[in-house]
Amino acid sequence: MNQFSSEPVHHRIMMFRLGEQWFGIPSIFCVETLPRLPITKVPFKSDAFFLGVILNHADLYLCIEVRQLLTGCNSAESHPQHLRHVFPRLLLIKVLGELWVFEVDEVSGLQTIEDLCINADFTNENDLLSAQFELDGRQVFLIDAIKLANTMKARFNEIC
Amino acid sequence: MKSADPFLWELFKEELDLHGSELTKGLLSFESEGFKVIVAESLMRAAHSIKGAARVVELAALAEICHEMEAIFFALSEHAAPIKPDAADDLLKVTDWMVELSKRPHYPNPEEIISIDLQAKIWRKRLKTHLTGEQPEIIHENLSSSIGGLVNEPIGEVSPEENRDSFIKVTPNHLGNIMSRSSEMLLETHKLEALSPSLKSLRTLTQQSLLSISRIDGSSNDLKVCTTNLMKLVDRLDSFIEDFNGAVSNTRFLAERLHLLATQSRMRPFSDVVRGFPRLVRELSKELDKTVNLSIQGDKTWVDRDVLVHLEAPINHLIRNALDHGFETKSERIAASKDVMGQLIIEARHHRGRLLISVSDDGRGIDFDRLRAKLIREGFIAADQAPQMTTTELSRFLFLAGFSTRDSVTELSGRGYGLDVVQDVAEMHGGNVSVASEAGIGTRFELSLPIARSVVRSLEVSVGGQSFAFPFSDIVRTLTIHSSDLLIERGILYLDLDNERLPLIPAAALMQMPIDGVHSDVLLSVVLIETRHGKFAVEVDHFNGHQDLIVRPFDTRLGQLPGLSSAAINDLGSVVFLFDVDDLSRSASRYLTEHTIKPVEELSRTTRPIRVLIVDDSLTVREREKELLETFGYEVYTAVNGFDALTQFTQADFDLVVTDVDMPCMNGLEFVRKLRLDKKLLSVPVIMVSYKDSTEDRLKGLEAGADFYLSKNSLQNGALIETILSHFGKMNDTINLG
C-alpha cells in the first residue's frame, strides 16, 4: 500500500522460466527480449559461465549462463528429455550500467504484481532471490538484480 | 539577461572560434604570401562578425576591440599597404586573447567582466597606435598570448567550402548510433540478398511440377485448372523474382551509400589538426632566429576522428624537432649554399589503404657518424659493432625514451622524450613511424596509420571452426603450400621461401584452440606476417575471402585478448575476430621458444662452462658477484647497464643473467623486457638482485620477465648462489652445445 493513499502499489516484473522454475526480474532492468541468436565463443575467455558474444542490432553483447547461479543446476540437469518444451529466448538486461545477455527457456512477458502479493520474508538458500509470489498457480522467485549483477561481475572478473 | 543564456554563449563561442581561426590564418598569410587586399577584406568581415556576436552577448569591450581591428584592416585594404610585423603580432595576440575568452564554459561573472573590460581597454589603446603611428606600450605578460594558447579545437562538422552558417551539433554518441544502424541496415540487406537463391529454387520447383503435370494423360477440368494455375505461378514468380532482385539491388546500393556516408561522418579533414601549426612555426622561428616556411599538403585528406584527436601532439613534436635540431641557422645555411629560408613540409595522403603523414625538412639531416659516436660513448652499442650498423638500425635509437642526439637540453627539445611518444601514438593506432635522412640535405619522418578504424579491409580466415581476419595492410603474403614441402627442426615446422626459412605456427595454437596436427599430403593455407618481433608463417584452416569488416571494439570487461585487436562483423552478419598482428607475432615468438626442443637434449660435440652475465652499474657489486660465481666455476662476464648487457648478447651466448634493477641508461626492468622480446633469448634465466625489496618491486621484476627476484643481501647470506645452484645443478655441470 502507498503510505499516502489507499491505492495498492504495483510492480512490473518480467517473468521467465529456467527448467521448471519461474523467475521474475523488475522490468526496470530489462532492455529487450531476443530470439535465440548464435553465440560466438571468445578465444581465451569463453567457458561454462561466459558463453561468448551475441550480435544484436550490429552491437556485441556478452552472453552468460545464469542457470547455475539461479537454479543450482546446469543446462543438462534442467532439461531432462521428458520435461516440457523449451522456447529459448535471450534476455538482455542492464544493471548498474552494464549490459548482460542470458538464455532462458521461456519468457512469459511483463506481469503486474501487487506489492501485497510479494512475500519478501521467504527463506531460500540462494541469496540472489529476494522474494517470492504466486501467479496463476505458479511459484515465482523474484531476482535481486543488483546482487545478480555483482555476482556475474565477480565471476566474470575471475575469467578476465 | 539575454547575455547569460547558455545557448547564446555556446553560439558566441563557436562564432569566435570560427572567425578567430580565420583571423589567425589571414594574418599569417600576410607574412608568408604577402599582403593581399582580398584577404584584408575577409579579415575585416571576420572582425565585423565577432563584433556583432559580442554585442549580442553584451560583451561591449570585445565589440570595441573588434571595431579597432576592423579599422586597421580597412586602412590596410584602402592603402593596399603591407602590415607591419609588430601590428601583425598584436593582432595575433589579441585574437588569441579573445579566443581564450571563448573557451570559458560559462558567460563571465561580473568580476570577470570588470577584468575583461580593463584588459580590453589596454588592447584597444595598443591597436589604436597602429592606426595613428604612435609607439605602442609594452604589453604586460598576462595579456600576451603564449604558444600554449594556440587554438586547436575543431570547428564542427563543416568544411571550409560549406556554408558556415548552416551547421548543426551532433554528439559523438548520436553519430555512433547512426553508424551502428547503418551497419545493421547493410547486414539486413545482405540477408535479403541471400533469399534470392531460395526464390529461384521455388520457381524451379514450380516449373518442374508443371512439367510433371503436363506429362499426365488426361483432360479433366481439374488438371487443366492445375496446369493453368501453375503456369500463372511460374509467370508471377518470374515477375516477383525480377522485382525482388531489383529492389534488393537498390536497397543494397542505398544501404552501402548510407553506410559510406555514416563512415565518412567519422572522418575529418587533416586540416583540422594542422590549423595551429603555421602559428607554431612562426613563433618558433622567431624564437630561434631561423627563417622557415611551412607548407601543408593534403590538408583535405580524410582522417578518422579517433586518430585525428591523437595526431596533434606527435606532429607538434616533430615540428619542434625540425626547428630545433633540423634547421640550420641563417649563417649556416648561407655557408652551405642553401636558401636562407628553410622549407618544412607537412603532408598527409592515402596510399595503399594507409594514411601517411610526413614531416620533412631541408635542414642539416642526421649526422649518423655523430649518432654512432654518441651511442658508443653512452654505452648503447659496442664500438666494434657500430660500423656494421645501417642507418636504419641506428635511426631506431632515436625513438628510445630518454635518448637524445643533443648534448644540451633546450626549452624546445633535447630531453629525449618525444620521439618515443610519436612512436607510441603511431603504434596505439595500429601504425608505425619511420625516419629517412641524409646529412646536409634534410630529414623526413613518416607516420603510417590505418585510414579508418571503423571499417577494415581484411582477409577473413577460419581457425578452429571460428572466423578471424587479418587486416590487409598487415599481410606480407598469402600462400597455399603442400605439407610435404615443410621441414622439421627441433620440433618446429619450417617452410623454405625465397631462400628464407620461416617458422610455421598454427593460428589455432596461438588462439589456444585444439590443433589437429599436421597431416601428410595436404594443402595448407598460410599467411605471412612480419613485425619487429620477426617474420612468421601462420597456418589457418582456410581462406574465406577478402571483406570490408565493420569493426566493433571489445567490451572493456573482456580485458586484453592476446593477438586480437577487436571484433568485427562481416557481410553475413557473423562475428569475426580481428588479429592484432604485432601482438600475434609476439605470441608466435613465445610459442617458438616454448616449443623448440632445447639443444641440451641433442647430441653434443663441444662443451663449455656455464656462462653468466652480471649486470650492475656498481663496480663493487659487479666484482663481488663475479668473484663469488667464479669460485663456483662459472664463466662470468659483466655489463654496466641494460644497454651494455644487450650489446654483450650480440657477441656471445649466456646461460644466466644476474641483473640489478636501478641502473642508468637502461634499468633492469627495461633490460629484461627487451631481452624477452628476442625469441632466441626468451628462455635465458634471469635473476634480479636489488636493494628494493618490497612486494611491489618483486612483482614488477617478475612481471618484466625475471625468473627470480632476490635482495642484495642474497650475496652475503648465500641465497644467490643457492638459487643458481638449484637451477643449474652441480657446480661442475657444463652446457651441451648442439
PDB file of N, CA, C and O in Angstrom, chain A residues 40-44 46, chain B residues 461-468 506-517 541 564 577 579 591:
ATOM      1  N   THR A  40      28.916 -16.511 -30.284  1.00  0.00           N
ATOM      2  CA  THR A  40      30.277 -16.719 -30.765  1.00  0.00           C
ATOM      3  C   THR A  40      31.210 -16.784 -29.571  1.00  0.00           C
ATOM      4  O   THR A  40      31.286 -15.847 -28.781  1.00  0.00           O
ATOM      5  N   LYS A  41      31.918 -17.883 -29.479  1.00  0.00           N
ATOM      6  CA  LYS A  41      32.865 -18.036 -28.363  1.00  0.00           C
ATOM      7  C   LYS A  41      33.996 -17.037 -28.515  1.00  0.00           C
ATOM      8  O   LYS A  41      34.439 -16.756 -29.632  1.00  0.00           O
ATOM      9  N   VAL A  42      34.468 -16.549 -27.403  1.00  0.00           N
ATOM     10  CA  VAL A  42      35.589 -15.605 -27.426  1.00  0.00           C
ATOM     11  C   VAL A  42      36.855 -16.361 -27.041  1.00  0.00           C
ATOM     12  O   VAL A  42      36.904 -16.972 -25.959  1.00  0.00           O
ATOM     13  N   PRO A  43      37.875 -16.360 -27.900  1.00  0.00           N
ATOM     14  CA  PRO A  43      39.110 -17.071 -27.573  1.00  0.00           C
ATOM     15  C   PRO A  43      39.676 -16.621 -26.225  1.00  0.00           C
ATOM     16  O   PRO A  43      39.584 -15.450 -25.869  1.00  0.00           O
ATOM     17  N   PHE A  44      40.211 -17.558 -25.499  1.00  0.00           N
ATOM     18  CA  PHE A  44      40.863 -17.348 -24.202  1.00  0.00           C
ATOM     19  C   PHE A  44      39.880 -17.110 -23.049  1.00  0.00           C
ATOM     20  O   PHE A  44      40.276 -17.172 -21.898  1.00  0.00           O
ATOM     21  N   SER A  46      35.978 -17.745 -23.157  1.00  0.00           N
ATOM     22  CA  SER A  46      34.711 -18.468 -23.037  1.00  0.00           C
ATOM     23  C   SER A  46      34.865 -19.713 -22.181  1.00  0.00           C
ATOM     24  O   SER A  46      35.846 -20.459 -22.301  1.00  0.00           O
TER      25      SER A  46
ATOM     26  N   VAL B 461      39.633 -15.539 -42.435  1.00  0.00           N
ATOM     27  CA  VAL B 461      40.128 -16.921 -42.424  1.00  0.00           C
ATOM     28  C   VAL B 461      39.365 -17.712 -41.382  1.00  0.00           C
ATOM     29  O   VAL B 461      38.732 -17.139 -40.500  1.00  0.00           O
ATOM     30  N   SER B 462      39.436 -19.022 -41.510  1.00  0.00           N
ATOM     31  CA  SER B 462      38.853 -19.896 -40.490  1.00  0.00           C
ATOM     32  C   SER B 462      39.974 -20.504 -39.674  1.00  0.00           C
ATOM     33  O   SER B 462      40.989 -20.942 -40.219  1.00  0.00           O
ATOM     34  N   VAL B 463      39.762 -20.517 -38.372  1.00  0.00           N
ATOM     35  CA  VAL B 463      40.723 -21.146 -37.473  1.00  0.00           C
ATOM     36  C   VAL B 463      39.905 -21.890 -36.418  1.00  0.00           C
ATOM     37  O   VAL B 463      39.115 -21.273 -35.697  1.00  0.00           O
ATOM     38  N   GLY B 464      40.089 -23.202 -36.363  1.00  0.00           N
ATOM     39  CA  GLY B 464      39.371 -23.980 -35.366  1.00  0.00           C
ATOM     40  C   GLY B 464      37.863 -23.833 -35.456  1.00  0.00           C
ATOM     41  O   GLY B 464      37.178 -23.858 -34.445  1.00  0.00           O
ATOM     42  N   GLY B 465      37.357 -23.650 -36.655  1.00  0.00           N
ATOM     43  CA  GLY B 465      35.912 -23.528 -36.846  1.00  0.00           C
ATOM     44  C   GLY B 465      35.372 -22.135 -36.579  1.00  0.00           C
ATOM     45  O   GLY B 465      34.177 -21.883 -36.684  1.00  0.00           O
ATOM     46  N   GLN B 466      36.226 -21.213 -36.208  1.00  0.00           N
ATOM     47  CA  GLN B 466      35.777 -19.833 -35.956  1.00  0.00           C
ATOM     48  C   GLN B 466      36.383 -18.899 -37.000  1.00  0.00           C
ATOM     49  O   GLN B 466      37.405 -19.210 -37.607  1.00  0.00           O
ATOM     50  N   SER B 467      35.728 -17.745 -37.125  1.00  0.00           N
ATOM     51  CA  SER B 467      36.191 -16.781 -38.130  1.00  0.00           C
ATOM     52  C   SER B 467      37.110 -15.743 -37.515  1.00  0.00           C
ATOM     53  O   SER B 467      36.793 -15.154 -36.477  1.00  0.00           O
ATOM     54  N   PHE B 468      38.237 -15.529 -38.172  1.00  0.00           N
ATOM     55  CA  PHE B 468      39.188 -14.495 -37.790  1.00  0.00           C
ATOM     56  C   PHE B 468      39.533 -13.715 -39.058  1.00  0.00           C
ATOM     57  O   PHE B 468      39.169 -14.114 -40.161  1.00  0.00           O
ATOM     58  N   PRO B 506      50.755 -22.757 -36.139  1.00  0.00           N
ATOM     59  CA  PRO B 506      49.298 -22.851 -36.326  1.00  0.00           C
ATOM     60  C   PRO B 506      48.596 -21.718 -35.580  1.00  0.00           C
ATOM     61  O   PRO B 506      48.875 -21.479 -34.395  1.00  0.00           O
ATOM     62  N   ALA B 507      47.720 -21.019 -36.275  1.00  0.00           N
ATOM     63  CA  ALA B 507      46.954 -19.945 -35.632  1.00  0.00           C
ATOM     64  C   ALA B 507      46.131 -20.514 -34.471  1.00  0.00           C
ATOM     65  O   ALA B 507      45.907 -19.844 -33.467  1.00  0.00           O
ATOM     66  N   ALA B 508      45.683 -21.751 -34.621  1.00  0.00           N
ATOM     67  CA  ALA B 508      44.890 -22.371 -33.553  1.00  0.00           C
ATOM     68  C   ALA B 508      45.696 -22.458 -32.261  1.00  0.00           C
ATOM     69  O   ALA B 508      45.168 -22.262 -31.166  1.00  0.00           O
ATOM     70  N   ALA B 509      46.997 -22.713 -32.401  1.00  0.00           N
ATOM     71  CA  ALA B 509      47.843 -22.782 -31.207  1.00  0.00           C
ATOM     72  C   ALA B 509      47.951 -21.408 -30.566  1.00  0.00           C
ATOM     73  O   ALA B 509      47.908 -21.271 -29.345  1.00  0.00           O
ATOM     74  N   LEU B 510      48.055 -20.382 -31.389  1.00  0.00           N
ATOM     75  CA  LEU B 510      48.183 -19.025 -30.851  1.00  0.00           C
ATOM     76  C   LEU B 510      46.880 -18.572 -30.175  1.00  0.00           C
ATOM     77  O   LEU B 510      46.914 -17.736 -29.285  1.00  0.00           O
ATOM     78  N   MET B 511      45.773 -19.154 -30.620  1.00  0.00           N
ATOM     79  CA  MET B 511      44.469 -18.816 -30.034  1.00  0.00           C
ATOM     80  C   MET B 511      44.062 -19.831 -28.967  1.00  0.00           C
ATOM     81  O   MET B 511      42.912 -19.821 -28.505  1.00  0.00           O
ATOM     82  N   GLN B 512      44.988 -20.698 -28.622  1.00  0.00           N
ATOM     83  CA  GLN B 512      44.741 -21.736 -27.599  1.00  0.00           C
ATOM     84  C   GLN B 512      43.514 -22.575 -27.933  1.00  0.00           C
ATOM     85  O   GLN B 512      42.682 -22.868 -27.083  1.00  0.00           O
ATOM     86  N   MET B 513      43.475 -22.943 -29.200  1.00  0.00           N
ATOM     87  CA  MET B 513      42.396 -23.842 -29.636  1.00  0.00           C
ATOM     88  C   MET B 513      43.012 -25.200 -29.901  1.00  0.00           C
ATOM     89  O   MET B 513      44.225 -25.290 -30.151  1.00  0.00           O
ATOM     90  N   PRO B 514      42.216 -26.261 -29.920  1.00  0.00           N
ATOM     91  CA  PRO B 514      42.775 -27.589 -30.211  1.00  0.00           C
ATOM     92  C   PRO B 514      43.380 -27.624 -31.616  1.00  0.00           C
ATOM     93  O   PRO B 514      42.825 -27.047 -32.549  1.00  0.00           O
ATOM     94  N   ILE B 515      44.512 -28.308 -31.716  1.00  0.00           N
ATOM     95  CA  ILE B 515      45.173 -28.414 -33.024  1.00  0.00           C
ATOM     96  C   ILE B 515      45.052 -29.850 -33.496  1.00  0.00           C
ATOM     97  O   ILE B 515      45.290 -30.783 -32.722  1.00  0.00           O
ATOM     98  N   ASP B 516      44.716 -29.993 -34.767  1.00  0.00           N
ATOM     99  CA  ASP B 516      44.600 -31.345 -35.331  1.00  0.00           C
ATOM    100  C   ASP B 516      45.945 -32.007 -35.519  1.00  0.00           C
ATOM    101  O   ASP B 516      46.075 -33.201 -35.541  1.00  0.00           O
ATOM    102  N   GLY B 517      46.948 -31.200 -35.701  1.00  0.00           N
ATOM    103  CA  GLY B 517      48.244 -31.770 -36.071  1.00  0.00           C
ATOM    104  C   GLY B 517      48.407 -31.753 -37.577  1.00  0.00           C
ATOM    105  O   GLY B 517      47.425 -31.603 -38.308  1.00  0.00           O
ATOM    106  N   ASP B 541      43.026 -22.608 -41.164  1.00  0.00           N
ATOM    107  CA  ASP B 541      42.290 -23.746 -41.737  1.00  0.00           C
ATOM    108  C   ASP B 541      42.022 -23.504 -43.225  1.00  0.00           C
ATOM    109  O   ASP B 541      42.258 -24.368 -44.055  1.00  0.00           O
ATOM    110  N   LEU B 564      44.582 -10.356 -30.498  1.00  0.00           N
ATOM    111  CA  LEU B 564      43.350  -9.848 -31.116  1.00  0.00           C
ATOM    112  C   LEU B 564      43.193  -8.369 -30.815  1.00  0.00           C
ATOM    113  O   LEU B 564      43.479  -7.933 -29.694  1.00  0.00           O
ATOM    114  N   PHE B 577      36.855 -12.184 -35.452  1.00  0.00           N
ATOM    115  CA  PHE B 577      37.849 -11.566 -34.573  1.00  0.00           C
ATOM    116  C   PHE B 577      39.026 -11.076 -35.417  1.00  0.00           C
ATOM    117  O   PHE B 577      39.595 -11.822 -36.203  1.00  0.00           O
ATOM    118  N   PHE B 579      42.752  -9.946 -36.016  1.00  0.00           N
ATOM    119  CA  PHE B 579      44.060 -10.151 -35.416  1.00  0.00           C
ATOM    120  C   PHE B 579      44.798  -8.837 -35.211  1.00  0.00           C
ATOM    121  O   PHE B 579      44.760  -7.950 -36.065  1.00  0.00           O
ATOM    122  N   TYR B 591      55.701 -18.808 -28.623  1.00  0.00           N
ATOM    123  CA  TYR B 591      55.363 -20.188 -28.967  1.00  0.00           C
ATOM    124  C   TYR B 591      56.608 -20.922 -29.443  1.00  0.00           C
ATOM    125  O   TYR B 591      56.870 -22.062 -29.045  1.00  0.00           O
TER     126      TYR B 591
END
